[in-house]
Coordinates of N, CA, C and O in Angstrom, one line a residue:
M1223 N 8.6 5.4 10.4 CA 7.5 5.3 9.5 C 6.5 4.3 9.9 O 5.3 4.6 9.7
A1224 N 6.9 3.2 10.6 CA 5.9 2.2 11.1 C 5.0 2.9 12.1 O 3.8 2.6 12.2
L1225 N 5.6 3.7 13.0 CA 4.8 4.4 14.0 C 3.8 5.4 13.4 O 2.7 5.5 13.8
L1226 N 4.3 6.1 12.3 CA 3.4 7.1 11.6 C 2.3 6.3 11.0 O 1.1 6.7 11.1
N1227 N 2.6 5.2 10.3 CA 1.5 4.4 9.6 C 0.6 3.9 10.7 O -0.6 3.8 10.4
H1228 N 1.1 3.5 11.8 CA 0.2 3.0 12.9 C -0.8 4.1 13.3 O -2.0 3.9 13.5
Q1229 N -0.3 5.3 13.5 CA -1.1 6.4 13.9 C -2.2 6.8 12.8 O -3.3 7.1 13.1
V1230 N -1.7 6.8 11.5 CA -2.6 7.0 10.4 C -3.7 6.0 10.4 O -4.9 6.3 10.3
S1231 N -3.4 4.7 10.5 CA -4.4 3.7 10.4 C -5.4 3.8 11.6 O -6.6 3.6 11.4
S1232 N -4.9 4.1 12.8 CA -5.8 4.3 13.9 C -6.7 5.5 13.7 O -7.9 5.5 14.1
Q1233 N -6.2 6.6 13.1 CA -7.0 7.8 12.9 C -8.2 7.5 11.9 O -9.2 8.1 12.0
I1234 N -8.0 6.6 11.0 CA -9.1 6.3 10.0 C -9.8 5.0 10.4 O -10.7 4.5 9.6
G1235 N -9.6 4.5 11.6 CA -10.3 3.3 12.1 C -10.0 2.0 11.4 O -10.8 1.1 11.4
L1236 N -8.7 1.8 11.0 CA -8.3 0.6 10.4 C -7.2 0.0 11.2 O -6.5 0.7 12.0
K1237 N -6.9 -1.2 11.0 CA -5.7 -1.9 11.6 C -4.5 -1.6 10.6 O -4.7 -1.3 9.5
D1238 N -3.3 -1.7 11.2 CA -2.1 -1.5 10.4 C -2.0 -2.3 9.1 O -1.7 -1.8 8.1
V1239 N -2.4 -3.6 9.3 CA -2.4 -4.5 8.1 C -3.4 -4.1 7.1 O -3.2 -4.3 5.9
D1240 N -4.5 -3.5 7.5 CA -5.5 -3.0 6.5 C -4.9 -1.9 5.7 O -5.1 -1.8 4.5
L1241 N -4.2 -1.0 6.4 CA -3.6 0.1 5.6 C -2.5 -0.4 4.7 O -2.3 0.1 3.6
D1242 N -1.7 -1.4 5.1 CA -0.7 -2.0 4.2 C -1.4 -2.6 3.0 O -0.9 -2.4 1.9
C1243 N -2.5 -3.3 3.2 CA -3.2 -3.9 2.0 C -3.8 -2.8 1.1 O -3.7 -2.9 -0.1
L1244 N -4.3 -1.7 1.7 CA -4.9 -0.6 0.9 C -3.8 0.0 0.1 O -4.0 0.3 -1.1
D1245 N -2.6 0.1 0.7 CA -1.4 0.7 -0.1 C -1.1 -0.2 -1.3 O -0.8 0.2 -2.4
L1246 N -1.0 -1.5 -1.0 CA -0.7 -2.5 -2.1 C -1.8 -2.4 -3.2 O -1.5 -2.5 -4.4
I1247 N -3.1 -2.3 -2.8 CA -4.1 -2.2 -3.8 C -4.0 -0.9 -4.6 O -4.1 -0.9 -5.9
G1248 N -3.6 0.1 -4.0 CA -3.5 1.4 -4.6 C -2.3 1.4 -5.6 O -2.3 2.0 -6.7
K1249 N -1.2 0.7 -5.2 CA 0.0 0.7 -6.1 C -0.1 -0.3 -7.2 O 0.4 -0.1 -8.3
H1250 N -0.7 -1.5 -6.9 CA -0.7 -2.6 -7.9 C -2.1 -3.0 -8.4 O -2.1 -3.9 -9.2
G1251 N -3.1 -2.4 -7.9 CA -4.5 -2.8 -8.3 C -4.9 -2.4 -9.6 O -4.3 -1.6 -10.3
P1252 N -6.1 -2.9 -10.0 CA -6.9 -3.8 -9.2 C -6.2 -5.2 -9.2 O -5.5 -5.6 -10.1
L1253 N -6.4 -5.9 -8.1 CA -5.8 -7.2 -7.9 C -6.9 -8.2 -7.5 O -7.9 -7.8 -6.8
S1254 N -6.6 -9.5 -7.8 CA -7.5 -10.5 -7.3 C -7.2 -10.7 -5.8 O -6.0 -10.4 -5.4
P1255 N -8.1 -11.1 -5.0 CA -7.7 -11.4 -3.5 C -6.6 -12.3 -3.4 O -5.7 -12.1 -2.5
S1256 N -6.4 -13.3 -4.2 CA -5.3 -14.3 -4.0 C -4.0 -13.6 -4.4 O -3.0 -13.8 -3.7
A1257 N -4.0 -12.7 -5.4 CA -2.7 -12.0 -5.7 C -2.4 -11.0 -4.6 O -1.2 -10.8 -4.3
L1258 N -3.4 -10.4 -4.0 CA -3.1 -9.5 -2.9 C -2.6 -10.2 -1.7 O -1.7 -9.8 -1.1
A1259 N -3.2 -11.4 -1.4 CA -2.7 -12.2 -0.3 C -1.2 -12.6 -0.5 O -0.4 -12.5 0.5
R1260 N -0.9 -12.9 -1.7 CA 0.5 -13.3 -2.0 C 1.4 -12.1 -1.8 O 2.5 -12.1 -1.1
R1261 N 1.0 -10.9 -2.3 CA 1.9 -9.7 -2.2 C 2.0 -9.3 -0.7 O 3.1 -8.8 -0.3
A1262 N 0.9 -9.4 0.0 CA 1.0 -9.0 1.4 C 1.5 -10.1 2.4 O 1.8 -9.8 3.5
G1263 N 1.7 -11.3 1.8 CA 2.2 -12.4 2.7 C 1.2 -12.8 3.7 O 1.6 -13.2 4.8
L1264 N -0.1 -12.8 3.3 CA -1.1 -13.2 4.2 C -1.9 -14.4 3.8 O -2.0 -14.7 2.6
H1265 N -2.5 -15.1 4.7 CA -3.3 -16.2 4.4 C -4.6 -15.7 3.8 O -5.1 -14.7 4.2
P1266 N -5.2 -16.3 2.7 CA -6.4 -15.8 2.1 C -7.6 -15.6 3.1 O -8.3 -14.7 2.9
A1267 N -7.7 -16.5 4.1 CA -8.8 -16.3 5.0 C -8.6 -15.0 5.8 O -9.6 -14.3 6.2
T1268 N -7.4 -14.7 6.2 CA -7.1 -13.4 6.9 C -7.4 -12.3 6.0 O -8.0 -11.3 6.5
L1269 N -7.1 -12.4 4.7 CA -7.3 -11.3 3.8 C -8.8 -11.0 3.7 O -9.2 -9.8 3.5
T1270 N -9.7 -12.0 3.7 CA -11.1 -11.8 3.6 C -11.6 -10.8 4.7 O -12.4 -9.9 4.4
G1271 N -11.2 -11.0 5.9 CA -11.6 -10.0 7.0 C -11.0 -8.6 6.7 O -11.8 -7.6 6.9
I1272 N -9.8 -8.5 6.2 CA -9.3 -7.2 5.9 C -10.1 -6.5 4.8 O -10.4 -5.4 4.9
L1273 N -10.4 -7.3 3.7 CA -11.2 -6.7 2.6 C -12.6 -6.3 3.1 O -13.1 -5.3 2.6
D1274 N -13.1 -7.1 4.0 CA -14.5 -6.8 4.5 C -14.4 -5.4 5.2 O -15.3 -4.6 5.0
R1275 N -13.4 -5.2 6.1 CA -13.2 -4.0 6.8 C -13.0 -2.8 5.8 O -13.6 -1.7 6.0
L1276 N -12.1 -3.0 4.8 CA -11.8 -1.9 3.9 C -13.1 -1.6 3.1 O -13.3 -0.4 2.8
Q1277 N -13.9 -2.6 2.7 CA -15.1 -2.3 1.9 C -16.1 -1.6 2.7 O -16.7 -0.6 2.3
R1278 N -16.3 -2.1 4.0 CA -17.3 -1.4 4.9 C -17.0 0.0 5.1 O -17.8 0.9 5.2
A1279 N -15.7 0.3 5.2 CA -15.2 1.7 5.5 C -15.2 2.6 4.2 O -14.8 3.8 4.3
G1280 N -15.5 2.0 3.1 CA -15.5 2.8 1.8 C -14.2 3.0 1.2 O -14.0 4.0 0.4
W1281 N -13.2 2.2 1.4 CA -11.9 2.3 0.8 C -11.7 1.5 -0.4 O -10.9 1.9 -1.3
I1282 N -12.4 0.4 -0.6 CA -12.2 -0.5 -1.7 C -13.6 -0.9 -2.2 O -14.6 -0.8 -1.5
I1283 N -13.6 -1.5 -3.4 CA -14.7 -2.2 -4.0 C -14.3 -3.5 -4.5 O -13.2 -3.6 -5.1
R1284 N -15.1 -4.5 -4.4 CA -14.9 -5.8 -5.0 C -15.8 -5.8 -6.2 O -17.0 -5.6 -6.1
E1285 N -15.2 -6.2 -7.4 CA -16.1 -6.2 -8.6 C -15.7 -7.4 -9.4 O -14.5 -7.9 -9.3
R1286 N -16.6 -7.9 -10.3 CA -16.3 -9.0 -11.1 C -15.1 -8.6 -12.0 O -15.0 -7.5 -12.6
D1287 N -14.2 -9.5 -12.2 CA -13.0 -9.2 -13.0 C -13.3 -9.5 -14.5 O -13.5 -10.7 -14.9
P1288 N -13.5 -8.5 -15.3 CA -13.9 -8.7 -16.7 C -12.9 -9.5 -17.5 O -13.2 -10.0 -18.6
E1289 N -11.6 -9.5 -17.1 CA -10.5 -10.2 -17.9 C -10.3 -11.6 -17.5 O -9.6 -12.3 -18.1
A1290 N -11.0 -12.1 -16.4 CA -10.8 -13.5 -16.0 C -11.7 -14.4 -16.8 O -12.8 -14.1 -17.1
S1291 N -11.2 -15.6 -17.0 CA -12.0 -16.6 -17.7 C -13.1 -17.2 -16.8 O -14.2 -17.6 -17.3
D1292 N -12.8 -17.2 -15.5 CA -13.8 -17.7 -14.5 C -14.7 -16.5 -14.2 O -14.3 -15.5 -13.6
R1293 N -16.0 -16.6 -14.5 CA -17.0 -15.5 -14.2 C -17.1 -15.2 -12.8 O -17.7 -14.1 -12.4
R1294 N -16.7 -16.1 -11.9 CA -16.8 -15.8 -10.4 C -15.6 -15.0 -9.9 O -15.7 -14.5 -8.8
A1295 N -14.6 -14.9 -10.7 CA -13.4 -14.2 -10.3 C -13.7 -12.7 -10.0 O -14.5 -12.0 -10.7
I1296 N -13.1 -12.2 -8.9 CA -13.3 -10.8 -8.6 C -12.0 -10.1 -8.5 O -10.9 -10.7 -8.4
A1297 N -12.0 -8.8 -8.7 CA -10.9 -7.9 -8.5 C -11.2 -6.9 -7.4 O -12.3 -6.5 -7.2
V1298 N -10.2 -6.5 -6.7 CA -10.3 -5.5 -5.6 C -9.7 -4.2 -6.2 O -8.5 -4.2 -6.6
R1299 N -10.4 -3.2 -6.1 CA -10.0 -1.8 -6.6 C -10.1 -0.8 -5.5 O -11.1 -0.8 -4.7
A1300 N -9.1 0.0 -5.3 CA -9.2 1.1 -4.3 C -10.1 2.2 -4.9 O -10.2 2.5 -6.1
L1301 N -10.9 2.8 -4.0 CA -11.8 3.9 -4.3 C -11.1 5.2 -4.0 O -10.7 5.4 -2.8
P1302 N -10.9 6.1 -4.9 CA -10.2 7.4 -4.7 C -10.9 8.4 -3.8 O -10.3 9.4 -3.4
A1303 N -12.2 8.2 -3.5 CA -13.0 9.2 -2.8 C -12.4 9.6 -1.5 O -12.6 10.8 -1.1
R1304 N -11.7 8.7 -0.8 CA -11.2 9.0 0.5 C -9.7 9.4 0.6 O -9.2 9.5 1.6
N1305 N -9.1 9.4 -0.6 CA -7.7 9.7 -0.7 C -7.3 11.0 0.0 O -6.2 11.2 0.6
S1306 N -8.2 12.0 -0.1 CA -7.9 13.3 0.6 C -7.7 13.2 2.1 O -6.9 13.9 2.7
E1307 N -8.4 12.2 2.7 CA -8.2 11.9 4.1 C -6.8 11.4 4.4 O -6.1 11.9 5.3
L1308 N -6.3 10.6 3.5 CA -4.9 10.1 3.7 C -3.9 11.2 3.5 O -2.9 11.3 4.2
F1309 N -4.1 12.0 2.4 CA -3.2 13.1 2.1 C -3.1 14.0 3.3 O -2.0 14.5 3.6
R1310 N -4.3 14.3 3.9 CA -4.3 15.2 5.1 C -3.5 14.6 6.2 O -2.7 15.3 6.9
L1311 N -3.6 13.3 6.5 CA -2.9 12.7 7.6 C -1.4 12.6 7.4 O -0.7 12.6 8.3
Y1312 N -1.0 12.5 6.1 CA 0.4 12.4 5.8 C 1.0 13.7 5.5 O 2.2 13.8 5.2
S1313 N 0.2 14.8 5.5 CA 0.7 16.1 5.1 C 1.9 16.6 5.9 O 2.8 17.2 5.3
G1314 N 1.9 16.4 7.2 CA 3.0 16.8 8.0 C 4.3 16.1 7.6 O 5.4 16.8 7.4
M1315 N 4.3 14.8 7.4 CA 5.4 14.1 6.9 C 5.9 14.5 5.5 O 7.1 14.7 5.2
N1316 N 4.9 14.7 4.7 CA 5.2 15.2 3.3 C 5.9 16.5 3.3 O 6.9 16.8 2.6
A1317 N 5.4 17.5 4.1 CA 6.1 18.8 4.2 C 7.5 18.6 4.8 O 8.4 19.3 4.3
S1318 N 7.7 17.8 5.8 CA 9.0 17.6 6.3 C 9.9 17.0 5.3 O 11.1 17.4 5.2
M1319 N 9.4 16.0 4.5 CA 10.3 15.4 3.4 C 10.6 16.5 2.4 O 11.8 16.5 1.9
D1320 N 9.7 17.4 2.0 CA 10.0 18.4 1.1 C 11.2 19.3 1.6 O 12.1 19.6 0.9
E1321 N 11.1 19.6 2.9 CA 12.2 20.5 3.5 C 13.5 19.7 3.5 O 14.5 20.3 3.2
I1322 N 13.5 18.5 3.9 CA 14.7 17.7 3.9 C 15.3 17.6 2.5 O 16.5 17.8 2.3
C1323 N 14.5 17.2 1.5 CA 15.0 17.1 0.1 C 15.5 18.4 -0.4 O 16.5 18.4 -1.2
A1324 N 15.0 19.5 0.0 CA 15.4 20.8 -0.5 C 16.9 21.1 -0.1 O 17.5 21.9 -0.7
E1325 N 17.4 20.4 0.9 CA 18.7 20.6 1.4 C 19.8 19.9 0.6 O 21.0 20.1 0.8
Y1326 N 19.3 19.0 -0.4 CA 20.3 18.3 -1.2 C 20.2 18.7 -2.6 O 19.2 19.2 -3.1
D1327 N 21.4 18.6 -3.3 CA 21.4 19.0 -4.7 C 20.9 17.7 -5.5 O 20.7 16.6 -5.0
E1328 N 20.8 17.9 -6.8 CA 20.2 16.9 -7.7 C 21.0 15.6 -7.7 O 20.5 14.5 -7.7
R1329 N 22.3 15.7 -7.7 CA 23.2 14.6 -7.7 C 23.1 13.8 -6.4 O 23.0 12.6 -6.4
E1330 N 23.0 14.5 -5.3 CA 22.8 13.8 -4.0 C 21.5 13.1 -3.9 O 21.4 12.0 -3.4
L1331 N 20.5 13.8 -4.4 CA 19.1 13.1 -4.4 C 19.1 11.9 -5.3 O 18.5 10.9 -4.9
R1332 N 19.8 11.9 -6.4 CA 19.9 10.7 -7.3 C 20.6 9.6 -6.5 O 20.2 8.4 -6.6
L1333 N 21.7 9.9 -5.8 CA 22.4 8.9 -5.0 C 21.5 8.3 -3.9 O 21.5 7.1 -3.7
I1334 N 20.8 9.2 -3.2 CA 19.9 8.7 -2.1 C 18.8 7.8 -2.7 O 18.5 6.8 -2.2
A1335 N 18.2 8.2 -3.9 CA 17.2 7.5 -4.5 C 17.7 6.1 -4.9 O 17.0 5.1 -4.8
D1336 N 18.9 6.1 -5.5 CA 19.5 4.8 -5.9 C 19.7 3.9 -4.7 O 19.4 2.7 -4.7
F1337 N 20.2 4.4 -3.6 CA 20.4 3.7 -2.3 C 19.1 3.1 -1.9 O 19.0 1.9 -1.6
L1338 N 18.0 3.9 -1.8 CA 16.7 3.5 -1.3 C 16.1 2.4 -2.2 O 15.5 1.4 -1.8
R1339 N 16.3 2.5 -3.5 CA 15.8 1.5 -4.5 C 16.5 0.2 -4.3 O 15.9 -0.8 -4.3
R1340 N 17.9 0.3 -4.1 CA 18.6 -0.9 -3.9 C 18.3 -1.6 -2.6 O 18.2 -2.9 -2.5
V1341 N 18.1 -0.8 -1.5 CA 17.7 -1.4 -0.2 C 16.3 -2.1 -0.3 O 16.0 -3.2 0.2
T1342 N 15.4 -1.4 -1.0 CA 14.0 -1.9 -1.2 C 14.1 -3.2 -2.0 O 13.4 -4.2 -1.7
D1343 N 14.9 -3.3 -3.1 CA 15.1 -4.5 -3.8 C 15.7 -5.6 -3.0 O 15.2 -6.8 -3.1
A1344 N 16.7 -5.3 -2.2 CA 17.3 -6.3 -1.3 C 16.2 -6.8 -0.3 O 16.2 -8.1 0.0
G1345 N 15.4 -6.0 0.2 CA 14.3 -6.4 1.1 C 13.3 -7.3 0.4 O 12.9 -8.3 1.0
A1346 N 13.0 -7.0 -0.8 CA 12.0 -7.8 -1.6 C 12.7 -9.1 -1.9 O 12.0 -10.2 -1.8
D1347 N 13.9 -9.2 -2.2 CA 14.6 -10.4 -2.5 C 14.7 -11.3 -1.2 O 14.4 -12.5 -1.3
A1348 N 15.0 -10.7 -0.1 CA 15.1 -11.5 1.1 C 13.7 -12.0 1.5 O 13.6 -13.1 2.0
T1349 N 12.7 -11.2 1.3 CA 11.3 -11.7 1.6 C 10.9 -12.8 0.7 O 10.4 -13.8 1.1
A1350 N 11.3 -12.7 -0.6 CA 11.0 -13.8 -1.6 C 11.7 -15.1 -1.2 O 11.2 -16.2 -1.3
D1351 N 13.0 -14.9 -0.7 CA 13.7 -16.1 -0.2 C 13.0 -16.8 0.9 O 13.0 -18.0 1.0
L1352 N 12.5 -16.0 1.9 CA 11.8 -16.6 3.0 C 10.5 -17.2 2.7 O 10.1 -18.2 3.3
T1353 N 9.8 -16.7 1.7 CA 8.5 -17.2 1.3 C 8.5 -18.2 0.2 O 7.5 -18.8 -0.1
G1354 N 9.7 -18.4 -0.4 CA 9.9 -19.4 -1.5 C 9.3 -18.9 -2.8 O 9.0 -19.7 -3.7
E1355 N 9.1 -17.6 -3.0 CA 8.6 -17.1 -4.2 C 9.7 -16.7 -5.2 O 10.7 -16.3 -4.8

């Protein structure tokens, strides 16, 4: 998957870490830049360059956060206009996943989903241990 994501990011003119941040914004956004930096495990100064690239390329927008007490606070939001480009690039993998999943019955799929959820949680816990969060 890392190699596929690398190819996708290069196809759309982004760095791998840019695509990772775009994914986090899409899943958890809108987010403040500091919240995104924490989720991505990046230094805020590094994140500024990533957000600049994503905004120039039309993937995100930075806007004033209406829920923040500080009027200077901003939120980063993904723009859906370019999602079809990502769907197209991932369509081959999505079709393959559909074919693979069709070979399993409902019980087996639940078992696989449980396993993947538990592995993901273990990875998140290990990451939190390393970062002290």
